[in-house]
Each structure stands twice: as structure tokens, then as C-alpha cells.
mmCIF file of C-alpha atoms and ligand atoms in Angstrom:
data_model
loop_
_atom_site.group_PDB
_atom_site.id
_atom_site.type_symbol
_atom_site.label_atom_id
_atom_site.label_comp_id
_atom_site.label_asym_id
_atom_site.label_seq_id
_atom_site.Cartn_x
_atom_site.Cartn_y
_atom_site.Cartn_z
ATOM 1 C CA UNK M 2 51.864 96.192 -29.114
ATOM 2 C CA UNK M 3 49.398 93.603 -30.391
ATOM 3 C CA UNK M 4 45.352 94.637 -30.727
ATOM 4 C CA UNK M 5 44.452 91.435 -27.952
ATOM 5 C CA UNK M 6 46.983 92.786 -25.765
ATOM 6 C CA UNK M 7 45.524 95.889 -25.708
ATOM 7 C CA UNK M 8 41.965 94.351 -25.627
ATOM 8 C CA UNK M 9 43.205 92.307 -22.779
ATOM 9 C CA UNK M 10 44.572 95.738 -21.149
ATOM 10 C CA UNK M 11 40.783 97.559 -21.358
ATOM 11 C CA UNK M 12 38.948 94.595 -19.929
ATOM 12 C CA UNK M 13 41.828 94.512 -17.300
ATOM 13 C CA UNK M 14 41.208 98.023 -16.964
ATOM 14 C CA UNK M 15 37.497 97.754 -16.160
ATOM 15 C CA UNK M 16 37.415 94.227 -13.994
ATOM 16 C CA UNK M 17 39.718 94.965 -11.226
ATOM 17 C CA UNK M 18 39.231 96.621 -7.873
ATOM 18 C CA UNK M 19 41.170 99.467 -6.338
ATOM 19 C CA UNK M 20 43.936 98.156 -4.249
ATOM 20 C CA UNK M 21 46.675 97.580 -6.267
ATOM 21 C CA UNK M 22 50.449 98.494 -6.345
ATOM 22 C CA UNK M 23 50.970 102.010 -7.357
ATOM 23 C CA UNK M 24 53.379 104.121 -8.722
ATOM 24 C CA UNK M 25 52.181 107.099 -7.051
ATOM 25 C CA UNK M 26 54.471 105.853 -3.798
ATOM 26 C CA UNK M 27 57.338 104.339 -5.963
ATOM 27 C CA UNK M 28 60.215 105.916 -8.730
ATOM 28 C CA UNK M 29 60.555 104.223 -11.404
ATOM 29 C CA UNK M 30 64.094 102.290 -10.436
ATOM 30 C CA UNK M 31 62.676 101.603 -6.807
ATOM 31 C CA UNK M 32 61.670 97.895 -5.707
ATOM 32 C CA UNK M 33 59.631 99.617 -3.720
ATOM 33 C CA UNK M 34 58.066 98.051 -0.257
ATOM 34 C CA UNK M 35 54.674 96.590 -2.523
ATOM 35 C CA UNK M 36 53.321 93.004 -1.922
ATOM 36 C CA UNK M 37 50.345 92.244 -3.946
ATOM 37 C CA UNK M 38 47.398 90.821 -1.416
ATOM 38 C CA UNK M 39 46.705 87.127 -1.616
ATOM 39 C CA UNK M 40 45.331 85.646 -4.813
ATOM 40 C CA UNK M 41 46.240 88.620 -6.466
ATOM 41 C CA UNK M 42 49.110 88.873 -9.500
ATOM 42 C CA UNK M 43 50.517 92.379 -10.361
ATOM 43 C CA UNK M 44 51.433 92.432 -14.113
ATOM 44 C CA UNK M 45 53.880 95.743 -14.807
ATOM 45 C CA UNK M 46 55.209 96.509 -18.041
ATOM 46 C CA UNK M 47 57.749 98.385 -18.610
ATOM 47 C CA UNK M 48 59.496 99.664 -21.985
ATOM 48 C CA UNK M 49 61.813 101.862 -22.172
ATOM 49 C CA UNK M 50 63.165 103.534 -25.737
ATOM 50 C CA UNK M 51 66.535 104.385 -26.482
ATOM 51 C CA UNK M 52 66.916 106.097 -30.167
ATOM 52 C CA UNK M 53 69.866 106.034 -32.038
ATOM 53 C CA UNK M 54 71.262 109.116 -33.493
ATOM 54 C CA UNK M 55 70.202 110.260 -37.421
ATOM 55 C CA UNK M 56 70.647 108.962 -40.055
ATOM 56 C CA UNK M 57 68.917 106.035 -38.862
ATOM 57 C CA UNK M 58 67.493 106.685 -35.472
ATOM 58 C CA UNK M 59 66.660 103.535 -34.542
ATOM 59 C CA UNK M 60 64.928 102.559 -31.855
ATOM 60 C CA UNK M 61 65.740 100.135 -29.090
ATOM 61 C CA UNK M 62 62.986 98.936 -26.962
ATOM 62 C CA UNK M 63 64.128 97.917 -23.364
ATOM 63 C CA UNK M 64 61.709 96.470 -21.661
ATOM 64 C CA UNK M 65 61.159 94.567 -18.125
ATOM 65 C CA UNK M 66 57.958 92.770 -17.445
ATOM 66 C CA UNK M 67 57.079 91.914 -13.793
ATOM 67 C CA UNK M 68 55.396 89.232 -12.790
ATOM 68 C CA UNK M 69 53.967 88.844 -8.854
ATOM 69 C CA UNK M 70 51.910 86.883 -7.036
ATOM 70 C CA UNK M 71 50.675 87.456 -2.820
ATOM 71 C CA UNK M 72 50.344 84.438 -1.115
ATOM 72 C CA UNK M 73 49.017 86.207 2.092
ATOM 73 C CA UNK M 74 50.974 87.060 5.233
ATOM 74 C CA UNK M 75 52.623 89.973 3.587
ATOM 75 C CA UNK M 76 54.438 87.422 0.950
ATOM 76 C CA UNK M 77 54.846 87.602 -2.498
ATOM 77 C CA UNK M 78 56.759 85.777 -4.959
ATOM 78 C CA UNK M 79 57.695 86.649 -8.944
ATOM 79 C CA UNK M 80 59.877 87.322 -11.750
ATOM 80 C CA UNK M 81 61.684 90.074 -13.457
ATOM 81 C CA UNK M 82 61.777 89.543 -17.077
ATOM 82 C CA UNK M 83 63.890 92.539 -18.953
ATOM 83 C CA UNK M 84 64.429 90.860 -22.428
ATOM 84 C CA UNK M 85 66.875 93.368 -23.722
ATOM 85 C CA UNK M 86 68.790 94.215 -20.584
ATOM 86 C CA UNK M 87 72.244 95.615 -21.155
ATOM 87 C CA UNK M 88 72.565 95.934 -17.081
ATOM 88 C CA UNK M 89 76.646 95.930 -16.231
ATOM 89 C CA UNK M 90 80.004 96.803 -17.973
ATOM 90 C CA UNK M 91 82.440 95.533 -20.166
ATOM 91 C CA UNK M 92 82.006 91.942 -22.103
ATOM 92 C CA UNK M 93 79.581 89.470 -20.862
ATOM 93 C CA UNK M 94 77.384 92.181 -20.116
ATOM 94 C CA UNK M 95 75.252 92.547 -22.896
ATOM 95 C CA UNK M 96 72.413 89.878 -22.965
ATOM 96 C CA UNK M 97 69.140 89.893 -24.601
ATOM 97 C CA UNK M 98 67.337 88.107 -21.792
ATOM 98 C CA UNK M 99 67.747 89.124 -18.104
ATOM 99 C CA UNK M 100 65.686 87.424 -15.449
ATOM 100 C CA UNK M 101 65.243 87.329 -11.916
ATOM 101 C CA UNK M 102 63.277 85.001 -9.873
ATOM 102 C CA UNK M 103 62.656 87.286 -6.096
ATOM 103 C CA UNK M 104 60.289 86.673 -2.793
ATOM 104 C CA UNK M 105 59.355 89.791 -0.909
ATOM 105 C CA UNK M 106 58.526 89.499 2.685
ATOM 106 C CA UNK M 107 57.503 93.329 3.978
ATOM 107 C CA UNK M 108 57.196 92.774 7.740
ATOM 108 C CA UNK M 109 56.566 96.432 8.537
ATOM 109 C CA UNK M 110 54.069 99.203 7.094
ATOM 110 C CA UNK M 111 51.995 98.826 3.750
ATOM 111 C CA UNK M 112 52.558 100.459 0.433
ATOM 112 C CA UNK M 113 50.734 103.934 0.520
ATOM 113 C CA UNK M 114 49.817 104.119 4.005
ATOM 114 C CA UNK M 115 51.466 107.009 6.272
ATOM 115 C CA UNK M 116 54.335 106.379 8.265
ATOM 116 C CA UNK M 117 57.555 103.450 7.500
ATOM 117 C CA UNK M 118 57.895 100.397 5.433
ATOM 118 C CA UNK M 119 60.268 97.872 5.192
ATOM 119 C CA UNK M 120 60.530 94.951 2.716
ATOM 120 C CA UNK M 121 63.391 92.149 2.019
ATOM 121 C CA UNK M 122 63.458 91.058 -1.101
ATOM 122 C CA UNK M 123 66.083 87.828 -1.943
ATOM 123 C CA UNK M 124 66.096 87.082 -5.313
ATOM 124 C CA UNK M 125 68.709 85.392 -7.910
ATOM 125 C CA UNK M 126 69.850 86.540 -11.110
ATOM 126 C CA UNK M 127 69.681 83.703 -13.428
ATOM 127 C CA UNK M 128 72.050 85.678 -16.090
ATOM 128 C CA UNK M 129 74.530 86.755 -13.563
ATOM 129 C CA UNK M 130 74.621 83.594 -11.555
ATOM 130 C CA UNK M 131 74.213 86.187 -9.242
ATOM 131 C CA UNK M 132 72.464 85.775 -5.591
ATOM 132 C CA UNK M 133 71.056 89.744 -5.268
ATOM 133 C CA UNK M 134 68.963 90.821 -2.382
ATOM 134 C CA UNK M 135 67.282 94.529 -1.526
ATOM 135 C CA UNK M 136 66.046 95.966 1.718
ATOM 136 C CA UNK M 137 63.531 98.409 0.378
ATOM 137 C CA UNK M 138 62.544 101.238 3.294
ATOM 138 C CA UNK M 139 59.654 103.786 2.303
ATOM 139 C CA UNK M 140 58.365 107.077 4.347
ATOM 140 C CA UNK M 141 54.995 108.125 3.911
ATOM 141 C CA UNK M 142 53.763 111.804 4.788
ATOM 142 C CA UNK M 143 50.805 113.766 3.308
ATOM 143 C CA UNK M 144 52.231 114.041 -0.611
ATOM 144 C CA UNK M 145 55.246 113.098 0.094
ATOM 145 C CA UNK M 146 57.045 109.450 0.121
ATOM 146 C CA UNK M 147 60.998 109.038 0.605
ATOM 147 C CA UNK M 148 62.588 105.779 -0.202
ATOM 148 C CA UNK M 149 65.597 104.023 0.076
ATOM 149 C CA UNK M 150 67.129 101.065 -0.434
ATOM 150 C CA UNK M 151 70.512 98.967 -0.061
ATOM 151 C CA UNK M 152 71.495 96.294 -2.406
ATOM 152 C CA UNK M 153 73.844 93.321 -2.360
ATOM 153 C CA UNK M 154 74.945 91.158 -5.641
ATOM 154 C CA UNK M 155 77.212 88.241 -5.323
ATOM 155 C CA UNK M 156 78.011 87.953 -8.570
ATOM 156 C CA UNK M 157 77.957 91.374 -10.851
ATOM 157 C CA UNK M 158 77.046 91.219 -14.396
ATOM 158 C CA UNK M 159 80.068 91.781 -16.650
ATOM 159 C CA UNK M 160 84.169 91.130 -17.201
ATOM 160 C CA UNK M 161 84.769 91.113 -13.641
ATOM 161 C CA UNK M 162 82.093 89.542 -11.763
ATOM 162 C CA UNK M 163 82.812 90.032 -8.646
ATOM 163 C CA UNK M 164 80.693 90.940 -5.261
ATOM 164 C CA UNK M 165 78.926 94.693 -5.113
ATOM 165 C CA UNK M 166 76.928 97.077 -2.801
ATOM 166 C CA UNK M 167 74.485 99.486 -4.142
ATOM 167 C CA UNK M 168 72.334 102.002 -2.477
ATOM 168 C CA UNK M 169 69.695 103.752 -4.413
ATOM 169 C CA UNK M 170 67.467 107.069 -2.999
ATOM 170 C CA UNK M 171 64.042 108.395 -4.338
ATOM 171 C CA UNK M 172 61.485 110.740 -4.263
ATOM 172 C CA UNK M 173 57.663 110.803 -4.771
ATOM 173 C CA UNK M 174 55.172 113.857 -4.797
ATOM 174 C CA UNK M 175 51.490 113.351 -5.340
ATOM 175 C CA UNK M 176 50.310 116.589 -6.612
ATOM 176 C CA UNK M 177 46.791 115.249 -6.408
ATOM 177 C CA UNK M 178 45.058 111.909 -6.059
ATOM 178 C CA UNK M 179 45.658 110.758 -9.441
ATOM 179 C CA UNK M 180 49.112 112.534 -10.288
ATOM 180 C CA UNK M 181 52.883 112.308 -8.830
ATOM 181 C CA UNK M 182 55.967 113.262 -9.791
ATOM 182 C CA UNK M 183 59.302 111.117 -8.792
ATOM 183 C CA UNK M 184 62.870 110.940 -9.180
ATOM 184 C CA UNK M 185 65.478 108.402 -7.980
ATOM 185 C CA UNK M 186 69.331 107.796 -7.996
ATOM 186 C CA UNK M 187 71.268 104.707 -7.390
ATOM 187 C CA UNK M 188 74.771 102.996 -8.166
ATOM 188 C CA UNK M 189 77.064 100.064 -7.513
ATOM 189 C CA UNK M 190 78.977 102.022 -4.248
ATOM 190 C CA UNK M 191 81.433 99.156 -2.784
ATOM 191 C CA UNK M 192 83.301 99.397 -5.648
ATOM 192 C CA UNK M 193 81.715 102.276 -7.586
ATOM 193 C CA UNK M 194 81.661 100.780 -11.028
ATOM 194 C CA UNK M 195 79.926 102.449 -14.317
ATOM 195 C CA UNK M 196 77.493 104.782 -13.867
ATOM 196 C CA UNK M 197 74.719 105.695 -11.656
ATOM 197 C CA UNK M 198 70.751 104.616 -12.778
ATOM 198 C CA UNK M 199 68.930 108.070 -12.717
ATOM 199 C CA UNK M 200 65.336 108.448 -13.717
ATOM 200 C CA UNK M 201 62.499 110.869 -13.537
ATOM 201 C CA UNK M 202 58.690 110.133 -14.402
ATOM 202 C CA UNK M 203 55.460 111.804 -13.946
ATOM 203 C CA UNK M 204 52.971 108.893 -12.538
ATOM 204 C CA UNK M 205 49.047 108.585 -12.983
ATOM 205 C CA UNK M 206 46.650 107.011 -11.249
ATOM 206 C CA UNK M 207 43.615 106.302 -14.133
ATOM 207 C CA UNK M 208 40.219 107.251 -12.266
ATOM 208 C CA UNK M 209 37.778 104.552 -11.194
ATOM 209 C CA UNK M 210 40.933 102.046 -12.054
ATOM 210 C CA UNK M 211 43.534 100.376 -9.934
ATOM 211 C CA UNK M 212 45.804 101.178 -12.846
ATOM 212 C CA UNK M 213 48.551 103.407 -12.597
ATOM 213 C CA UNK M 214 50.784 104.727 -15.715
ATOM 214 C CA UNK M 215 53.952 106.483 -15.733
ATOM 215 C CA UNK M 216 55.990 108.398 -18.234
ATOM 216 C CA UNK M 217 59.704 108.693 -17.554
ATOM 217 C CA UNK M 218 63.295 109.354 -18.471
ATOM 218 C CA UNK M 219 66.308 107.392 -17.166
ATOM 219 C CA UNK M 220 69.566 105.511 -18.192
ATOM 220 C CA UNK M 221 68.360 102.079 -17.104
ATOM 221 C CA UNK M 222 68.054 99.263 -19.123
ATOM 222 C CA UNK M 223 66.387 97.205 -16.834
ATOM 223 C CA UNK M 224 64.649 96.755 -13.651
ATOM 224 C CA UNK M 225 65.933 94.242 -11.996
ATOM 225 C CA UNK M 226 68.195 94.617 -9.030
ATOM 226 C CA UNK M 227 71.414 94.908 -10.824
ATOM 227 C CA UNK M 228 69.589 96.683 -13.568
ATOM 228 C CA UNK M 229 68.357 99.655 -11.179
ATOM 229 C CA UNK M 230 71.805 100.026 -9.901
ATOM 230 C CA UNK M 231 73.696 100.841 -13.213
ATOM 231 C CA UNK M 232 73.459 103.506 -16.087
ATOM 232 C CA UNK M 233 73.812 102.525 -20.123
ATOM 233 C CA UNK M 234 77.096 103.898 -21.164
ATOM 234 C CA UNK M 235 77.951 101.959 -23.976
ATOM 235 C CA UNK M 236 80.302 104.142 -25.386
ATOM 236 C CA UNK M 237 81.204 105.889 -22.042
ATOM 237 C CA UNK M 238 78.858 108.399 -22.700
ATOM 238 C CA UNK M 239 75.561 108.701 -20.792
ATOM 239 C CA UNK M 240 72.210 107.815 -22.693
ATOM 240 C CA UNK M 241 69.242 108.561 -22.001
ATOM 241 C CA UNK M 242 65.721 106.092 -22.512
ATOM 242 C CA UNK M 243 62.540 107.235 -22.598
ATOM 243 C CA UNK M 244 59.657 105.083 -21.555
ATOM 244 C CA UNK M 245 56.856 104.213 -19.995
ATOM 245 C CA UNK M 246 55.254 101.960 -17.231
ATOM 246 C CA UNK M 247 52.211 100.121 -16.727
ATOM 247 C CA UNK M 248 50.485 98.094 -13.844
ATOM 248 C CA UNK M 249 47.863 95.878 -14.192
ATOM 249 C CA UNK M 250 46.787 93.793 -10.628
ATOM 250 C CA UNK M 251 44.837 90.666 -11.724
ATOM 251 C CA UNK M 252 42.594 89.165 -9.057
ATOM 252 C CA UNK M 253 42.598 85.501 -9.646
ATOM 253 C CA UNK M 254 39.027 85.106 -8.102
ATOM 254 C CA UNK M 255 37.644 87.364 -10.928
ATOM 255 C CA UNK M 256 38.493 84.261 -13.793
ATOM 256 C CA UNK M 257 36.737 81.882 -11.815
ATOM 257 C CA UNK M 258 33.826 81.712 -14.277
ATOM 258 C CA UNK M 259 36.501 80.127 -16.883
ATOM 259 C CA UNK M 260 36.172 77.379 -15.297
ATOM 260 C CA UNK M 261 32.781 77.330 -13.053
ATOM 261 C CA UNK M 262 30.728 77.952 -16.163
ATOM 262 C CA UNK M 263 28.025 80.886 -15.354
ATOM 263 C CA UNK M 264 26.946 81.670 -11.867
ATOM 264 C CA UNK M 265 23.353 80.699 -11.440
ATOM 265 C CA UNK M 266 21.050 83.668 -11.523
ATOM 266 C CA UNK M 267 20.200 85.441 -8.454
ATOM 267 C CA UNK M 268 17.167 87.511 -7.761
ATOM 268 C CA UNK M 269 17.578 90.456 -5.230
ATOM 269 C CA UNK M 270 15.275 93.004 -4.404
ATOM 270 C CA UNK M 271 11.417 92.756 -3.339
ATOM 271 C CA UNK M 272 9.643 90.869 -6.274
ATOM 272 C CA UNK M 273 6.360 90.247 -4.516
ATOM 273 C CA UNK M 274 3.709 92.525 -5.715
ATOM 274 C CA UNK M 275 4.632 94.912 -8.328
ATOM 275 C CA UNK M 276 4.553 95.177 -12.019
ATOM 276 C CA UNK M 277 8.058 95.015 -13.683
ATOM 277 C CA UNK M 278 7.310 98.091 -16.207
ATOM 278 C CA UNK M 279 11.070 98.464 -17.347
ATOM 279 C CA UNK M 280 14.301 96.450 -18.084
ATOM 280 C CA UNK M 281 17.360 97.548 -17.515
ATOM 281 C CA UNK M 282 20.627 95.419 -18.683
ATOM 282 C CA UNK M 283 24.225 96.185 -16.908
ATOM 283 C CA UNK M 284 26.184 95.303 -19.960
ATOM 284 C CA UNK M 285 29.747 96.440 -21.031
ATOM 285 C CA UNK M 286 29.901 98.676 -18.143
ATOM 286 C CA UNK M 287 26.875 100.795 -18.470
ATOM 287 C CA UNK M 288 23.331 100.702 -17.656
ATOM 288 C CA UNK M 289 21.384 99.451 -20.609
ATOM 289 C CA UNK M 290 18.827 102.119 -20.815
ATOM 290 C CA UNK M 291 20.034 105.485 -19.307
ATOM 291 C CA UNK M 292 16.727 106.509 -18.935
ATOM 292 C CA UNK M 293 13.348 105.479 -18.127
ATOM 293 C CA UNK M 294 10.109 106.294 -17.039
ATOM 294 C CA UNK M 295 7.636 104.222 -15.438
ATOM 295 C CA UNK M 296 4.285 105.009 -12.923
ATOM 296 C CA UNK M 297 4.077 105.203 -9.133
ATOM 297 C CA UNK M 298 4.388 101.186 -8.124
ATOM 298 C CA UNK M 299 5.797 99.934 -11.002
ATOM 299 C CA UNK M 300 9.194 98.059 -10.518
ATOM 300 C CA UNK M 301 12.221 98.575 -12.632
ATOM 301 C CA UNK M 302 14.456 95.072 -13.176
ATOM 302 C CA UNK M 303 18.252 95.521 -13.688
ATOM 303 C CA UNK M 304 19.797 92.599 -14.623
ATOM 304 C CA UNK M 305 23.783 91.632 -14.339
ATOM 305 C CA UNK M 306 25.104 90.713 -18.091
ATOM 306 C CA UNK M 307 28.469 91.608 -17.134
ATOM 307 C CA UNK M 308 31.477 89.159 -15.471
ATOM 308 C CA UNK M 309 31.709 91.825 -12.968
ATOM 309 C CA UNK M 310 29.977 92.943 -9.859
ATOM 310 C CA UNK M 311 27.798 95.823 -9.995
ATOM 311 C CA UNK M 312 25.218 97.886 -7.627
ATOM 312 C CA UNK M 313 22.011 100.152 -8.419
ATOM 313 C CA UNK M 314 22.885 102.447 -5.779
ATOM 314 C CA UNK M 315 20.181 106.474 -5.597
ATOM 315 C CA UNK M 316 21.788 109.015 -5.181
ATOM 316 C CA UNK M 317 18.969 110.737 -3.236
ATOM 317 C CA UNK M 318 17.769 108.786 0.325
ATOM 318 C CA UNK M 319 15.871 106.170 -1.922
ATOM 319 C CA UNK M 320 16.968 102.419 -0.449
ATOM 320 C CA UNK M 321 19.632 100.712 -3.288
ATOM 321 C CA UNK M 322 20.612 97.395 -3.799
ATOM 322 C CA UNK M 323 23.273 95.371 -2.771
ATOM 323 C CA UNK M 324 26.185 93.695 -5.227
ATOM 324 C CA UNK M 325 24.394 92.449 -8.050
ATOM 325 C CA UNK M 326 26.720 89.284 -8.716
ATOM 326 C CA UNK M 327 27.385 88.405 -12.465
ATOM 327 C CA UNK M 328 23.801 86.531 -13.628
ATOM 328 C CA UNK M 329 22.167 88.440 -10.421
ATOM 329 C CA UNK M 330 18.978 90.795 -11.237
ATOM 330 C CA UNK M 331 17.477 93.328 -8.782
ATOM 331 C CA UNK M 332 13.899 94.518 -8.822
ATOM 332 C CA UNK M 333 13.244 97.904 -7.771
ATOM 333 C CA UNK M 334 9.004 99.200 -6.771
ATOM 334 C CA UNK M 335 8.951 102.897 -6.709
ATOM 335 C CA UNK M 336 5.974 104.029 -4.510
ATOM 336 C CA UNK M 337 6.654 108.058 -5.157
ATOM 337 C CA UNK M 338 6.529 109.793 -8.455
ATOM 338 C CA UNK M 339 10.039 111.785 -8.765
ATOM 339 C CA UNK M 340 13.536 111.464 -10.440
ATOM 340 C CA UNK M 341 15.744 108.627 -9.475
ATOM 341 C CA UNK M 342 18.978 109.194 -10.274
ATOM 342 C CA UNK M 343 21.653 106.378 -9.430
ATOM 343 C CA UNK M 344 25.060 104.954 -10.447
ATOM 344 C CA UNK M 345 27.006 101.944 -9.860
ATOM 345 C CA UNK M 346 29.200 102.052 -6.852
ATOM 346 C CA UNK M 347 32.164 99.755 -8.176
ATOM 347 C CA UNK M 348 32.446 101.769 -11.238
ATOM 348 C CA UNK M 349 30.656 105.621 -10.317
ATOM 349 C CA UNK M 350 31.223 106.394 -14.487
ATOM 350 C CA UNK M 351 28.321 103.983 -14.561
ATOM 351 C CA UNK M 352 25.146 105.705 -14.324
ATOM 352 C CA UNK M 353 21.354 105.786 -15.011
ATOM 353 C CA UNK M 354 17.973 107.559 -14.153
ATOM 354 C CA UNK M 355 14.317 106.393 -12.970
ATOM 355 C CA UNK M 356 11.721 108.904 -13.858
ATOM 356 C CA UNK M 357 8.441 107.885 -12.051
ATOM 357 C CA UNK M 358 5.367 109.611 -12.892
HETATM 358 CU CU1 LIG Y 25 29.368 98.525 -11.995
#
């Protein structure tokens, strides 16, 4: 992985808000029942490592990139993009680019929320020729989430390419709020042809992100729909890949400045009246100054340098602010001597004091 991919992952990372697909409620060979909201794109990536046995142990990398976009109404549309897929059996199977185009409608439920979910899912195999579909069904309870799903491929990758059935069954537990455990199992049923796609993964949400991360073990190549439903056996024995997963939701509204220019600045707060005695920049995710100390009716200013929102928000009964917009400043009088402490409500690592003699 490149440095500015990774630099692209951390500001990612930090800019986002905290609905976002998760793979707390899905295994990793699951469609799932997910629909990114409108004018949002989910980015997953996916790489999974297969190494060879010594002398050489090589290493394959397998990966499948996703690529989603809501359009509202419980609608998405994307890609599947596994660029060294060896989904299916026999020649004509092996490929180095498998990728399927899919719309997901979910008229019933919502990813992570207690009770049933359903979601179709047509989509088209542009290396099989293959018109594949999935209906996706998810249960919700406490820690627990069962899924399911059924599968239909008109053409199957490989010699014979004919028509197939799979179903496919998993398993999510969230331990805690930020850490799961999951296992699924599906195969090509009607007729039962190679082997079953198995995986296991321990999933984790990354605090104060939308991100979630898992690290898992299966015998998939890919993730598409054929790819979930069939095991690598090149040699007829079963292999096992090692990977992991990433998802990254990218809110569309938050790149608007690339092509606004700045906001104009904003001034929030009470200015009439008081003596700004301290700065404060928001920059890079923190408060400037952690610390500072100014008299009883002096003002503090905190000032937005950021592309993101942020908030000056006490944690005692003192009156915050609202969003502070990228550009926006806030001005602050404190009438009482005391300790202010406060933090940022999008992002609570963010945090700062006001001591007021
Ligand atoms: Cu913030």
C-alpha cells in the first residue's frame, strides 16, 4: 500500500460521520442487507493473502474493492472489483480481473437495527457473462445478528457454465460496541460444485470513526456473488487466505469545498462587549491551545481551521456553542472565575480547558 493511500485513509478516518456500513452486523462472505444513505459512497477494501508453501512462500494478494453509492429511497448502486479472483472450477476459471456491476434495493429493516432485513441485490458478472442476483435476509437481537442469503447465477464461472443456486448462512457476535466476532458458510447447492466459501474474522469498530476493520480467515478469492459461493481448491485441496477488510463511507457533501472555494467566515457566539483575551485554533483535529487562562469577562475566540465541523461544547452546565462550520469562529465571555473544561462533540478525543481567574 502506497503512503497517499494511506494519507488518504487517516483524513478519511477523521472527516466522516458515524453512520456507515459495518462489519459488526455482516461476515465477511455476506452481501449483507447495507445501503449506503444518499450522497454517500462506501469504499471497502478487501485483500486477502494466500502464501505458497517454502521454499518460496510466495504470496498472493486477492483482493476485492467495493465501490457503492445511495441514491436515497433505500437504493444503492456499485461495483465489485476482485482483480485476482480465481472464483469457479476447472479452465476458464482463473481470471485476473473479476467485476460485478449490482443495485441493492432493501425494502425492509436497516443494517444494525433490531429485528429483520431484507435486501435484493441484481447484479451481472461481466467475466462470467453471468446475470447473478442475492436476496440477503439479516436478524438483529441484542449481540447477536443471523444472516442468510440465496443466490442465483445464470451463467457459472468455469468449463461448464451452466445455471447454479447457492445459499450461504452466517453469524455475528458483538462482544462489545467496538468488537464482533463472525463466521459464515456458503456453496453452489443446485448442483453442488467445488467447494464451500468458509470464513471467520474478528471485526472492529475504530472509536470516534465510522470505520470498521476486520481480520479474517477463509477460502475465498473474491467477494463477489459467485466469489462468496465457492472455495480455492486449485489442486483439490482446500487453502486457506488470510486477510483483512476495510470500510471507508465517503460523504460527498464533505468535498464540496473542492470546488466552492472556502466557506465565508462565520462568527457565532456573543461578540458584543467583551475583551477577546485568548485564541484558540481547531486545527488538525485538536484544539490549538489545550490550555488557557484568562480573567472573569474576558472572552476566549475559537476559530474553525479545519474542513470539518466542530463544536466547543463544557462539560460542566456552562452554555456551548453550536457547529462551528469550516472558516466559522465562536466567541466565548466567561462571567465566573472556575475551570472550563470542554471537548468537541463530533470528535470527543478533541479536547481543551478554560481556566478563568
Ligand atoms: Cu471536532
Amino acid at each position: 500500500m502506497t503512503k497517499h493511500v494511506w494519507f488518504a485513509v487517516l483524513i478519511l478516518v477523521f472527516a466522516a460521520p458515524l453512520d456507515a456500513q459495518s462489519l459488526l452486523y455482516r461476515g465477511p462472505n455476506m452481501g449483507g442487507t447495507w445501503v449506503p444513505d444518499a450522497g454517500v459512497v462506501q469504499f471497502n477494501f478487501l485483500h486477502r493473502f494466500y502464501v505458497g508453501p517454502a521454499p518460496s512462500h510466495f504470496v498472493d494478494n486477492h483482493p476485492t474493492f467495493t465501490l457503492a453509492a445511495g441514491l436515497g429511497h433505500a437504493i444503492a448502486f456499485g461495483g465489485w472489483f476482485a482483480t485476482k479472483s480465481v472464483a469457479g472450477t476447472g479452465a476458464g476459471a482463473q481470471s485476473s480481473n473479476e467485476t460485478q456491476v449490482f443495485v441493492r434495493w432493501r425494502p425492509v429493516g436497516m443494517e444494525g437495527k433490531e429485528g429483520f432485513s431484507l435486501a435484493l441485490t441484481p447484479a451481472y458478472n461481466l467475466l462470467a457473462k453471468s446475470i447473478d442476483g442475492e436476496l440477503g435476509v439479516d436478524w438483529t437481537r441484542g449481540m447477536l445478528t443471523l444472516q442468510g442469503a440465496a443466490r442465483g447465477v445464470s451463467r457459472e464461472l468455469g468449463v461448464r457454465g451452466e445455471r447454479q443456486v447457492a445459499l450461504a448462512g452466517g453469524v455475528v457476535a458483538r462482544l462489545t460496541q467496538y468488537i464482533g466476532v463472525s463466521a459464515d458458510l456458503g456453496s453452489f447447492v443446485a448442483p453442488v460444485n467445488g467447494r464451500a466459501a468458509w470464513s471467520v474474522a474478528i471485526d472492529l469498530l475504530i472509536p470516534g470513526s465510522p470505520h470498521t476493520f476486520s481480520l479474517q480467515a477463509s477460502n475465498a478469492t473474491s467477494a463477489t456473488i459467485q466469489g462468496a459461493s465457492i472455495g480455492y481448491a486449485p489442486t483439490g485441496l482446500t487453502r486457506v487466505l488470510y486477510g483483512f477488510e476495510f470500510t471507508i463511507p465517503l460523504h460527498l457533501s464533505r468535498f464540496a469545498p473542492w470546488f466552492h472555494g472556502s466557506p465565508k467566515p462565520v462568527v457565532l457566539g456573543s461578540p458584543a462587549g467583551a475583551a477577546i483575551a485568548a485564541e484558540v485554533a481547531m486545527a488538525s483535529m485538536k484544539f490549538g491551545s489545550e490550555t488557557v487562562t484568562i480573567a472573569a469577562g474576558q472572552a476566549v475566540r475559537w476559530t474553525n481551521r479545519d474542513p470539518v465541523e466542530h463544536s466547543v461544547t463544557f462539560d460542566g452546565a456552562e452554555q456551548g456553542s453550536p457547529i462551528i462550520p469550516p472558516n466559522g469562529s465562536y466567541i466565548h465571555r466567561f462571567d465566573k472565575p472556575g475551570t472550563y473544561t470542554y471537548h468537541c462533540t463530533p470528535h470527543p478525543f478533541m479536547k481543551g480547558v478554560v481556566i478563568v481567574k
